Coordinates of C-alpha atoms and ligand atoms in Angstrom, one line a residue:
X29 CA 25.8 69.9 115.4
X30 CA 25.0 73.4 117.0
X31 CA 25.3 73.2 120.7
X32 CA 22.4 74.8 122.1
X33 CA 21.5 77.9 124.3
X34 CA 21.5 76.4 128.1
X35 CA 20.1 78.0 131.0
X36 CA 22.0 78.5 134.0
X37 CA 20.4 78.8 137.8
X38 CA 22.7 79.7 140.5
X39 CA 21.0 78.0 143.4
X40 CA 21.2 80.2 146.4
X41 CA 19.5 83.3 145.2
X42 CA 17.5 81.5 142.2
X43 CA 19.0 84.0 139.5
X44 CA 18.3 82.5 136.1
X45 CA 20.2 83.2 132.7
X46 CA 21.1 82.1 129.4
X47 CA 24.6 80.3 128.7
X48 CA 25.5 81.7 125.0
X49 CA 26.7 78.9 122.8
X50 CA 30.3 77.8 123.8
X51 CA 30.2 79.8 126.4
X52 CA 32.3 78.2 129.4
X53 CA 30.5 78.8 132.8
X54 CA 32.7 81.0 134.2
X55 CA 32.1 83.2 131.0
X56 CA 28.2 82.7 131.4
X57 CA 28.5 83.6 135.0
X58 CA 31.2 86.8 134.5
X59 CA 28.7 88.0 131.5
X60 CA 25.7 88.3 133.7
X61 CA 27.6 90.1 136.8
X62 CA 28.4 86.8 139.4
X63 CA 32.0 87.4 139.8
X64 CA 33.7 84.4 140.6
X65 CA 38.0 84.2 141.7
X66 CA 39.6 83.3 138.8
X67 CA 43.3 84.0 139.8
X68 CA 44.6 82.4 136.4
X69 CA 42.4 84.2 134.2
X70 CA 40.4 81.1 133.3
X71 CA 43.1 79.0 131.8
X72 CA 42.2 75.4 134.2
X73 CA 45.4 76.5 136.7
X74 CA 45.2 77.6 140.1
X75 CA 41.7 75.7 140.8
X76 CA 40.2 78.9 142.3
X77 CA 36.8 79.0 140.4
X78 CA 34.7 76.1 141.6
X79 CA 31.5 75.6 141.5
X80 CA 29.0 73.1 142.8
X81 CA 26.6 71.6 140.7
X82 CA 23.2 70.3 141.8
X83 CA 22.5 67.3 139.6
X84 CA 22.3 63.9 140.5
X85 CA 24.0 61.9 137.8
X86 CA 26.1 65.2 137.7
X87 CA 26.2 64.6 133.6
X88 CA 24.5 68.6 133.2
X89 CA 28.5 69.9 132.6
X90 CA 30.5 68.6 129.7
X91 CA 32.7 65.8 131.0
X92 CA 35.9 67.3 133.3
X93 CA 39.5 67.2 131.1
X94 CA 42.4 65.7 132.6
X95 CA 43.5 68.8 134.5
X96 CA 40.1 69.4 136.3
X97 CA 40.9 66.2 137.4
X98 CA 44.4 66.5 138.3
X99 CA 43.0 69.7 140.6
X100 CA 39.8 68.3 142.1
X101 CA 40.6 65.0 142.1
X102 CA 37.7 62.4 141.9
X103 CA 36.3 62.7 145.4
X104 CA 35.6 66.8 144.8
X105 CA 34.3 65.7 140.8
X106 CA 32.0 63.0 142.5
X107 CA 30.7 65.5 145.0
X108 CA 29.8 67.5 142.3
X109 CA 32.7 70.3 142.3
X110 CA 33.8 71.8 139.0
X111 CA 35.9 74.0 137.5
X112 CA 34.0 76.7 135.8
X113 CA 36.5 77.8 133.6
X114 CA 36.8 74.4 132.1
X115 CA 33.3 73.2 131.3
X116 CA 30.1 74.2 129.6
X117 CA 26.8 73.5 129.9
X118 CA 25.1 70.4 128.0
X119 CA 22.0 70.9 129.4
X120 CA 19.8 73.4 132.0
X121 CA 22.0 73.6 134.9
X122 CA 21.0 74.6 138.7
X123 CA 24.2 75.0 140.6
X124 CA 26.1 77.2 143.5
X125 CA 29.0 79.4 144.0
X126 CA 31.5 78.1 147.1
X127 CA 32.2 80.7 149.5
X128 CA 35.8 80.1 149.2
X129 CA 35.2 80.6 145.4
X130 CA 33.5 84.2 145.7
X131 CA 34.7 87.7 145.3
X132 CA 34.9 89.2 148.5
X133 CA 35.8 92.8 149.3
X134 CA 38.4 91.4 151.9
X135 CA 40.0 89.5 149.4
X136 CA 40.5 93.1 147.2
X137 CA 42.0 95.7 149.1
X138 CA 43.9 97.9 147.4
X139 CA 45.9 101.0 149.6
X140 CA 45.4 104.4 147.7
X141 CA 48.6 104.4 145.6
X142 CA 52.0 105.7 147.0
X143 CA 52.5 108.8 144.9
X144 CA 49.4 110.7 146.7
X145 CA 51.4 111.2 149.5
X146 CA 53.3 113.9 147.5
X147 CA 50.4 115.9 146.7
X148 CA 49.1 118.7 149.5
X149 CA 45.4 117.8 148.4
X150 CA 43.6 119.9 150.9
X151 CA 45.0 123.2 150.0
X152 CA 43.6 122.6 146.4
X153 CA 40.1 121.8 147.2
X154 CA 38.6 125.1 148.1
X155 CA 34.7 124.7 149.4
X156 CA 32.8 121.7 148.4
X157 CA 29.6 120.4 149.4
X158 CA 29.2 117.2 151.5
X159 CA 28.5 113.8 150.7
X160 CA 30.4 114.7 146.6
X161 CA 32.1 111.5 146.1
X162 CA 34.0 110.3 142.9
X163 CA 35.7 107.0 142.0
X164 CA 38.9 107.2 139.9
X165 CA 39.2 103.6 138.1
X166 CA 42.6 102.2 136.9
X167 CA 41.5 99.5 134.1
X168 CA 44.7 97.2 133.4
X169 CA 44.6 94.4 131.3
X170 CA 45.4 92.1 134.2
X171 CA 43.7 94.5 137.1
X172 CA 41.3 96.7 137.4
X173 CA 41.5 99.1 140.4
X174 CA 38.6 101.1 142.1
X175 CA 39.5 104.5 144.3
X176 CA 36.3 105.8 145.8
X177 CA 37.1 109.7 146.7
X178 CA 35.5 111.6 149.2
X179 CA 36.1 114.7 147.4
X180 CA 35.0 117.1 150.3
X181 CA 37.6 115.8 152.3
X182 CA 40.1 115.2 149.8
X183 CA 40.7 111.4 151.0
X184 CA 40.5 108.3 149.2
X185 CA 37.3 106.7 151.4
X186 CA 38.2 103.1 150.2
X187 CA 39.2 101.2 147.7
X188 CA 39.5 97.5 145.6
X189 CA 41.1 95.6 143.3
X190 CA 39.7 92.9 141.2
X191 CA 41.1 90.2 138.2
X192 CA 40.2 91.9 134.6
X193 CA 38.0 89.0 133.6
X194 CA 38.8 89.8 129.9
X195 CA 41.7 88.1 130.3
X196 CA 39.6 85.0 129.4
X197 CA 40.5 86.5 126.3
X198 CA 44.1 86.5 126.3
X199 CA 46.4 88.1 129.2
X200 CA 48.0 91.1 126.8
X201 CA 46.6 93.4 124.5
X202 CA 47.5 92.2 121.4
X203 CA 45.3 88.9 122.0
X204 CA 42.5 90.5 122.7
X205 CA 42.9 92.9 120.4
X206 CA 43.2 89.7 117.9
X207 CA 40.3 87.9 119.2
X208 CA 38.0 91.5 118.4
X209 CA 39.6 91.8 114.9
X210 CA 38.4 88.0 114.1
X211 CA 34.6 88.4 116.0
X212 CA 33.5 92.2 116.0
X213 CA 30.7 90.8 118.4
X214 CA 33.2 90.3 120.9
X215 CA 34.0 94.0 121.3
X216 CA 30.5 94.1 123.3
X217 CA 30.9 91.3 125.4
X218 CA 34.5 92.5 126.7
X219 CA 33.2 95.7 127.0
X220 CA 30.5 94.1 129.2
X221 CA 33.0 92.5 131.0
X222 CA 34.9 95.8 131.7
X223 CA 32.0 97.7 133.1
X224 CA 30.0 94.6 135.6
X225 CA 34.0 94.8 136.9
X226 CA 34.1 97.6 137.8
X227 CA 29.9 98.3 138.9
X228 CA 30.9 95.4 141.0
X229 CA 33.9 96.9 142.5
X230 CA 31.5 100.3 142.9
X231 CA 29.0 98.9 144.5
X232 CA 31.3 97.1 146.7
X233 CA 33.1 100.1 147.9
X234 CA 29.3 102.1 148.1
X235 CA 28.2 99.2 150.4
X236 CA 31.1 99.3 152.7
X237 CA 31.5 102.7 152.8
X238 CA 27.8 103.1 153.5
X239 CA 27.7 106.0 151.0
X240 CA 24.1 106.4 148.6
X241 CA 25.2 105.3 144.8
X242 CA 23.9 108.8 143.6
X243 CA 26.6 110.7 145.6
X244 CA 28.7 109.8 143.3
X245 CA 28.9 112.3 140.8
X246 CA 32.4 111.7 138.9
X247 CA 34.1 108.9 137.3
X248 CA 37.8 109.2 136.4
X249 CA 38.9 106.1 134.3
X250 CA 42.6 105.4 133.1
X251 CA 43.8 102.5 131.3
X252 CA 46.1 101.7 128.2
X253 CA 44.6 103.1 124.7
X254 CA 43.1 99.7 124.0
X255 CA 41.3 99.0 127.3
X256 CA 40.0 102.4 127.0
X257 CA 38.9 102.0 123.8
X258 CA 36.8 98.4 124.6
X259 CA 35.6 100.1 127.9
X260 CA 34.1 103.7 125.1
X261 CA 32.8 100.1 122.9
X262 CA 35.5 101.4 119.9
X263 CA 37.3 98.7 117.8
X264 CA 41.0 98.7 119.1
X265 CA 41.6 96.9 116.0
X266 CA 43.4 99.6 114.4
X267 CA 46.2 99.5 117.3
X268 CA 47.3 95.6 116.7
X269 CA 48.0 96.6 112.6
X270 CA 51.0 98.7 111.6
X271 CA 51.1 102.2 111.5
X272 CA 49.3 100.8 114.8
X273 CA 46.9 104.1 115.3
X274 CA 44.5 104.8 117.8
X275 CA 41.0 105.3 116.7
X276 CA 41.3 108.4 119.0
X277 CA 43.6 110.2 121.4
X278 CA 41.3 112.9 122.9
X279 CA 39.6 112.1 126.2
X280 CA 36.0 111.2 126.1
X281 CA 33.0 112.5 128.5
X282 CA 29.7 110.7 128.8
X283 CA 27.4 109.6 131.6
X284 CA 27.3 106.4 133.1
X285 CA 23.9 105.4 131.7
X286 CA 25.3 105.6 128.6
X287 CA 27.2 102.6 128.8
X288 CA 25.1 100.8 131.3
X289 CA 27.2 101.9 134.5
X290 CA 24.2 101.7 136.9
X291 CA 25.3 102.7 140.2
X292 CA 24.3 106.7 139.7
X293 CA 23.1 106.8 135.8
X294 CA 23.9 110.7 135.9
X295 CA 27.3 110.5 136.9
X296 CA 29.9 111.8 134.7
X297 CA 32.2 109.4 133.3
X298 CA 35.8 111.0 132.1
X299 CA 38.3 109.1 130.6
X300 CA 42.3 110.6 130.2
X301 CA 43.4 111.1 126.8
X302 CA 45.8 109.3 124.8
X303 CA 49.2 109.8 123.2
X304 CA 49.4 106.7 121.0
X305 CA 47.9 103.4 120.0
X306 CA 50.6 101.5 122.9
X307 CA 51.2 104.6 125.1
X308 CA 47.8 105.5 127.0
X309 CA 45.8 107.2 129.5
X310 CA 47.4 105.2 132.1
X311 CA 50.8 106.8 131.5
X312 CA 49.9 110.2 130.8
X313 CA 48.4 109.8 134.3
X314 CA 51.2 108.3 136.0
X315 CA 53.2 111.2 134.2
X316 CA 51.1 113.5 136.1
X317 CA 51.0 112.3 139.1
X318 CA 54.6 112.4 138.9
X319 CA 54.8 115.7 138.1
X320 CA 57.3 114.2 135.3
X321 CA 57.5 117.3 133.4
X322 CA 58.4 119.5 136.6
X323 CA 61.5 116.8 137.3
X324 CA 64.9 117.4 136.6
X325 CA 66.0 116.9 132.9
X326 CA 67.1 113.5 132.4
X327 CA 64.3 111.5 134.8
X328 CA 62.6 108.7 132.6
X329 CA 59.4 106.9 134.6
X330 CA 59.2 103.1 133.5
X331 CA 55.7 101.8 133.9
X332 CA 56.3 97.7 133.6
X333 CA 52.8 95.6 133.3
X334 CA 52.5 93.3 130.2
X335 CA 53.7 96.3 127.8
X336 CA 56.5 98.5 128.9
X337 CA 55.9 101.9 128.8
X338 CA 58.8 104.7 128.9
X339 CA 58.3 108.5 129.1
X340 CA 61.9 110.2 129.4
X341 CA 62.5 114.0 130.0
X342 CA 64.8 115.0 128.0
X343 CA 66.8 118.8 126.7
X344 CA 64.3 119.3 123.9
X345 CA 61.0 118.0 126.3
X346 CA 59.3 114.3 126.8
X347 CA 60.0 111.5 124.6
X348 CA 58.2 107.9 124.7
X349 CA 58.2 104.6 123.8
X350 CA 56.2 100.9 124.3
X351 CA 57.9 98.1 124.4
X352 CA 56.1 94.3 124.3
X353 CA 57.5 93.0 127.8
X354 CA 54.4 90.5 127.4
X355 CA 53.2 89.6 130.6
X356 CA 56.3 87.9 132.3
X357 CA 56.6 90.4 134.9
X358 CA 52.8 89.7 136.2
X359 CA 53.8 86.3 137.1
X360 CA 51.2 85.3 133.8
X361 CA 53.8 83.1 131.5
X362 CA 55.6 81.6 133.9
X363 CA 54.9 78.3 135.1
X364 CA 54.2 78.7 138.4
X365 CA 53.4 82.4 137.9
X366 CA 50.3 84.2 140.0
X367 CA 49.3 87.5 140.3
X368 CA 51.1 89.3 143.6
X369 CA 48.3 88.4 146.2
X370 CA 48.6 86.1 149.2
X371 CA 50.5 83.0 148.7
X372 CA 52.5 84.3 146.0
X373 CA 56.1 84.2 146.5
X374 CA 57.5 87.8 146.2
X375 CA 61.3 87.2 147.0
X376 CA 63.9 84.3 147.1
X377 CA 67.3 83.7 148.6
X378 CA 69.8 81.6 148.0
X379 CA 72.5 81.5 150.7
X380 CA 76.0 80.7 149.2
X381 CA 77.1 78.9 151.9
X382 CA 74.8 76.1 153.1
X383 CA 73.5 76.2 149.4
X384 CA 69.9 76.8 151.3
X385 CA 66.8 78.4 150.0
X386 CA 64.7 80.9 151.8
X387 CA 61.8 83.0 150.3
X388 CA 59.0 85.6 151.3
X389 CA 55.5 85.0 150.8
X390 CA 52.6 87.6 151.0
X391 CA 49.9 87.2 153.3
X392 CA 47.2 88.4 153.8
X393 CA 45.5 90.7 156.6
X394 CA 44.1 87.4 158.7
X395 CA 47.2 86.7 160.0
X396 CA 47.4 83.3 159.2
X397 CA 50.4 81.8 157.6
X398 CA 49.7 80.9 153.5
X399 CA 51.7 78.5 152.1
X400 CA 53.4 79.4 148.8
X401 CA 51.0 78.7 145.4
X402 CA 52.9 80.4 143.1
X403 CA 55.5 83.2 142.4
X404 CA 54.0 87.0 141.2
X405 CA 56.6 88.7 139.0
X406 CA 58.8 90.4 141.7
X407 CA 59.8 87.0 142.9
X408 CA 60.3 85.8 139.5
X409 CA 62.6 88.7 139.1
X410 CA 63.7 88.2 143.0
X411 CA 64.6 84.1 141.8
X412 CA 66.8 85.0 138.9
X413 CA 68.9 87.5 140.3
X414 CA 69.8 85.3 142.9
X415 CA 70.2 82.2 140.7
X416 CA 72.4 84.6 138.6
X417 CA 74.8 85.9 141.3
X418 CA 75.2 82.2 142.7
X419 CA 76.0 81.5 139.0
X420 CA 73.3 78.5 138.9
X421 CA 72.6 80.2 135.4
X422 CA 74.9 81.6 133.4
X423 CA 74.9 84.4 131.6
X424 CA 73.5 83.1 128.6
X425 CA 70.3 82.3 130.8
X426 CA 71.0 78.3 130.7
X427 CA 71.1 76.9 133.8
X428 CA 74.5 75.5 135.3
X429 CA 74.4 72.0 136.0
X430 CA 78.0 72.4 136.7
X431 CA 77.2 73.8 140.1
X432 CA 75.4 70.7 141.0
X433 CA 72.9 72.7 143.6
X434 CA 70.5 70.2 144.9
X435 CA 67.2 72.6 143.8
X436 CA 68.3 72.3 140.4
X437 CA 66.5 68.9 139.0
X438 CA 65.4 67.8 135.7
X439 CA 61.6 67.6 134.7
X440 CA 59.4 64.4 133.6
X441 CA 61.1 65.5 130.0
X442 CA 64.7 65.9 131.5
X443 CA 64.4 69.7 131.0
X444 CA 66.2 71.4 133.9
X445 CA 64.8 73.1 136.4
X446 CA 65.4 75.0 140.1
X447 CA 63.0 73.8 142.9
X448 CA 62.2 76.9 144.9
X449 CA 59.6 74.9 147.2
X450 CA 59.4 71.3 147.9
X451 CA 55.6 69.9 147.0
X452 CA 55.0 69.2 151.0
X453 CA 55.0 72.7 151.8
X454 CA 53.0 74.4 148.7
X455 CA 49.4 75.0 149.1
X456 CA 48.5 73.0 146.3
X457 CA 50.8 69.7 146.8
X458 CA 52.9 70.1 144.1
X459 CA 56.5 71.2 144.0
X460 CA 56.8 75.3 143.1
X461 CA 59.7 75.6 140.1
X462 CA 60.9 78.4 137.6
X463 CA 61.7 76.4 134.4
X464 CA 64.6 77.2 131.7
X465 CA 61.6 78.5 129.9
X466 CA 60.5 81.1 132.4
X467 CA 64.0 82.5 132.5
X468 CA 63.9 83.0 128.8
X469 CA 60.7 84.7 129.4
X470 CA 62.4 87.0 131.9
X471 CA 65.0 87.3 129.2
X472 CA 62.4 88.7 126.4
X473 CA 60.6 90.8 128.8
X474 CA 63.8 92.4 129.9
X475 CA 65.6 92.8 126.6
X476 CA 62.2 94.4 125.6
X477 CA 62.2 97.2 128.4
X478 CA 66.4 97.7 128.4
X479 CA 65.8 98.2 124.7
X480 CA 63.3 101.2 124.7
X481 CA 65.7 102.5 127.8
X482 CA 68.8 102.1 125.2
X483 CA 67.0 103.9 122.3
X484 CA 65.4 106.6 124.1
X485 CA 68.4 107.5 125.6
X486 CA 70.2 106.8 122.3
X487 CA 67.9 109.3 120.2
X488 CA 68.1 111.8 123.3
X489 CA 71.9 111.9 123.5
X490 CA 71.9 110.8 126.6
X491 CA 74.6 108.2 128.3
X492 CA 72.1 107.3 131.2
X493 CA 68.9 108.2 132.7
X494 CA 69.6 110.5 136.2
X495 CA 67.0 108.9 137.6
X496 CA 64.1 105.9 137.2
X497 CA 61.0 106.3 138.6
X498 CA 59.6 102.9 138.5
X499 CA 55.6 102.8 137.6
X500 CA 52.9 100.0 138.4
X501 CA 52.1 97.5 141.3
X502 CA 55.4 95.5 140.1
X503 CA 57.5 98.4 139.9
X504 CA 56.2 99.1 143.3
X505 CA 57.4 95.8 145.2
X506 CA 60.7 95.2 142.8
X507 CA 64.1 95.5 144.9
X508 CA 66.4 98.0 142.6
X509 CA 69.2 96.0 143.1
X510 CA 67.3 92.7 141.7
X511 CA 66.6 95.1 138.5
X512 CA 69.8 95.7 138.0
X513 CA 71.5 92.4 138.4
X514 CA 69.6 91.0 135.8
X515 CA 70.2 94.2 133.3
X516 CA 66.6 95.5 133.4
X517 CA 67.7 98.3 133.9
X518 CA 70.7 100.4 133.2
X519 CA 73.6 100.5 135.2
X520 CA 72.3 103.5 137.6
X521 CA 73.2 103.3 141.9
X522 CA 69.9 101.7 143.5
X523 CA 69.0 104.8 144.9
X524 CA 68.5 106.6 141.9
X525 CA 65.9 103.9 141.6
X526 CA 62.4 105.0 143.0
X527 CA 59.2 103.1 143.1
X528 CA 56.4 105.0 142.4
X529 CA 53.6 102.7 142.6
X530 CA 50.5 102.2 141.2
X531 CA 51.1 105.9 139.3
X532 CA 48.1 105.6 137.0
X533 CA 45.9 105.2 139.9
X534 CA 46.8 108.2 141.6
X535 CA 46.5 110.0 138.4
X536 CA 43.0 109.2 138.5
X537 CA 42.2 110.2 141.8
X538 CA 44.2 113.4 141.6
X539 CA 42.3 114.4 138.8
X540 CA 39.6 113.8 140.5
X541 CA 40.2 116.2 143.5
X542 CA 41.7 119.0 140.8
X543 CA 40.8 120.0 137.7
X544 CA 44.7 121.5 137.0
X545 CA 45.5 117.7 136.2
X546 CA 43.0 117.1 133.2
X547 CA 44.6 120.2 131.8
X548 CA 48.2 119.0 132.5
X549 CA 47.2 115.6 131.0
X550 CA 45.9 117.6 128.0
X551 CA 48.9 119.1 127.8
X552 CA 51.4 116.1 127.8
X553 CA 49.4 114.2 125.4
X554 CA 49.8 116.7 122.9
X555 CA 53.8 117.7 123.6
X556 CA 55.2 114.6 123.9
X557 CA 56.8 112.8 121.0
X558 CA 56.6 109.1 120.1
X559 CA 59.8 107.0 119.5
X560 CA 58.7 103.9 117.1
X561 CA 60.9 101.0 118.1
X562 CA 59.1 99.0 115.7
X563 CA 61.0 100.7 112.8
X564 CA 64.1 101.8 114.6
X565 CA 67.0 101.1 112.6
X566 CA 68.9 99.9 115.8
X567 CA 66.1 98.0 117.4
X568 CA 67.7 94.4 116.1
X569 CA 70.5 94.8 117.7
X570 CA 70.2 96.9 120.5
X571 CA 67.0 94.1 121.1
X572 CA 70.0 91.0 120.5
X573 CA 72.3 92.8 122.7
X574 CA 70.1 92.9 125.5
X575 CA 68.7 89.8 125.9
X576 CA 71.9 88.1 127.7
X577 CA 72.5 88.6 131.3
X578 CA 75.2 91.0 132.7
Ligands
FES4 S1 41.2 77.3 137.2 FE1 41.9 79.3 137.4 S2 40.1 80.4 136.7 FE2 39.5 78.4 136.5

């Protein structure tokens, strides 16, 4: 039987909307702009988005699955906390947001990306008028990143960082690329999802910044070719099917109103061009914030999220590649994996000696000490190495029982597994662990990005890269040395190793202050070539070779 519309009331400011059919509530409530945290993208996980129904006999919500119950437990379910990424609506539904469940600007922060630092902005800004803002926009498939530029002064005023919420969708590309090829009408509602982000984020940084919405006149966005694509409301379909084209490269222009951006209707929206179907905005403008084309020949900048992008300078100009890394390195396949914000574990040691454990966590600015909830994808990386140089797994990627290390325990199915935080002191009461299977993740995700390294360098005649300039948040945090113990990356010293940050960002924002930097991006997006791997003749076995451990 059809499930009916429901309504949906959220009780403390009496806004009223329509559930669609099937629609979970956290959808419902993403959909219509009340941004809850959902720090596991809506897969039932980390317990972050409850809400608090108002019902008596609390029967409104379809009934709570085994693992809203293992989370809440039955005193939080009886006082009529749920999960709302795990239920739907049966009936009309009056209920409230937690505090501790919101979206708060404090939460977000975001520092204006490393690479800025490079750039002498003021001496390229010439005369401009007061109170000319812009926001530059980084829109990753598992972040989405708002700069808000006071362009007079050349400064980046403030800025935030929220969860993609399409990732209810799938946390790569490809899945939600899939889930548009199979219901068209989805393209809209992710599309949707894209923009309340990031009017949300806007409005955020206009309210804290105490700026008026219509002095901002400019919006830069970047993002891989298919969130750019959702966020212009064009299929992306054609990128998931082989020859895997683009539907287009060039860079769009429009005004906000156009796509229902509300903060200043008449502000110019600009998004980077393209170079291919896996190889997007967001790495033509990490490329340029780089100044990749003006380095030495023989520098290749690595930008690792859920796809590995590679742009290499070589003797005869820039070559690139994708590579599906999937999202191991984002913390988002692993068991305990979370995204790198407070309580995540960013780095573990193991000391030889005493056969002891110690690890970071990240904090946040409060000051307060967060127990550990998870690991992000630097301590993942962090985890391995050192189980690898204590030889707790072997090369192959199997653990070592033969070492007999007290962390390393079987599971409930006997599977082995390294204990990297006893439950007593996790946030959540249950004991933090990487499993054999998220070091095979780690495995795929690395052979993947030492692959396209191999091959570009291959078709390049190249031995090794000079240098590495490593892209994105997680090539930001990454210890070099960690990198190269587990054969991500190519055996270079770990100074030739530089993180760059969050390159795409700055990109953005440098476009923003000069004009030169659409141009350059213009200009790299039509002179670089395209390595396929997925018809490389040596992909196979450079891809087999890769996948063990040095
Ligand atoms: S439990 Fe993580 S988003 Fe719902």
């Amino acid at each position: 039987m059809e499930q009916p519309k429901q309504r949906i009331r959220i009780a403390f400011n009496g806004h009223q909307f329509i559930a669609e059919q099937g629609q979970t509530v956290l959808e419902a409530l993403i959909d219509n702009g009340h941004f809850l945290r959902s720090d596991c993208g809506g897969k039932g996980r980390c317990g972050k988005c409850q809400v608090k129904i108002h019902d008596p006999d609390l029967t409104s919500l379809s009934p709570p699955s085994e693992g809203e119950v293992q989370i809440l437990g039955e005193k939080q379910l009886a006082a009529g906390y749920r999960l709302a990424c795990c239920t739907t609506p049966l009936r009309d539904v009056s209920l409230e947001i937690p505090v501790s469940s919101r979206l708060s600007a404090s939460v977000l922060e975001k520092a204006p990306p490393l690479l800025l630092k490079k750039h002498i902005i003021s001496e390229t800004l010439g005369e401009r008028p007061k109170n000319n803002y812009g926001l530059a926009v980084d829109l990753g498939t598992t972040t989405i990143a708002v700069y808000l530029c006071d362009l007079a002064a050349g400064r980046v005023a403030a800025s935030i960082a929220m969860r993609n919420p399409q990732a209810l969708f799938g946390d790569d590309v490809m899945s939600r690329i899939s889930a548009i090829s199979t219901e068209p009408d989805l393209l809209k509602r992710l599309q949707r999802m894209a923009i309340k982000t990031i009017e949300w984020g806007a409005q955020a940084l206009i309210g804290s910044s105490r700026i008026e919405p219509t002095h901002i006149k400019t919006m830069i966005i970047v993002g891989n070719s298919t969130m750019i694509h959702i966020f212009v409301g064009q299929s992306p379909s054609s990128i998931g099917v082989y020859p895997y084209e683009p539907q287009f490269v060039e860079e769009k222009r429009f005004l906000a109103e156009s796509i229902g951006l509300r903060f200043n209707p008449k502000a110019e929206v600009r998004t980077l061009p393209l170079i291919t179907g896996f190889i997007g905005a967001d790495t033509v403008s990490a490329a340029i914030a780089a100044e990749l084309e003006d380095t030495p020949v023989g520098t290749m900048l690595v930008d690792v999220g859920t796809n590995g992008e590679i742009m290499f300078l070589g003797n005869e100009g820039m070559l690139a590649t994708s590579c599906a890394t999937g999202p191991a390195f984002e913390g988002a396949t692993i068991h305990h994996g979370m995204q790198a914000v407070p309580g995540a574990i960013d780095a573990v040691q193991i000391h030889t000696k005493k056969r002891k454990l110690s690890y970071s966590v990240i904090q946040n600015q409060t000051g307060k000490n967060k127990r550990p909830a998870g690991i992000c994808g630097t301590g993942v990386i962090s985890a391995v190495a050192e189980l690898l140089r204590t030889e707790i797994i072997s090369k192959d990627g199997a653990f070592n029982s033969k070492t007999k290390h007290p962390n390393l325990r079987p599971d409930e199915n006997g599977t082995p597994q390294f204990i990297l935080v006893p439950p007593e002191k996790t946030a959540e009461g249950q004991a933090i662990a990487l499993t054999q299977k998220d070091v095979r993740a780690v495995q795929l995700a690395k052979g993947a990005l030492r692959t396209g390294i191999e091959l570009l360098c291959k078709n390049t005649n190249t031995d090794l890269p000079r240098k590495i300039l490593l892209a994105g948040a997680f090539g930001n945090y990454i210890k070099p040395q960690d990198a190269l113990t587990i054969g991500m990356l190519p055996e270079l010293t770990p100074k030739d190793i530089e993180g760059v940050g969050n390159a795409a960002g700055a990109g953005a924002i440098l476009t923003l202050f000069d004009k030169r930097f659409a141009k350059k991006a213009k200009e790299l997006s039509r002179s670089t070539r395209v390595l396929d791997l997925s018809t490389h003749p040596d992909f196979q076995d450079t891809f087999i070779n890769s996948l063990a451990f040095p």
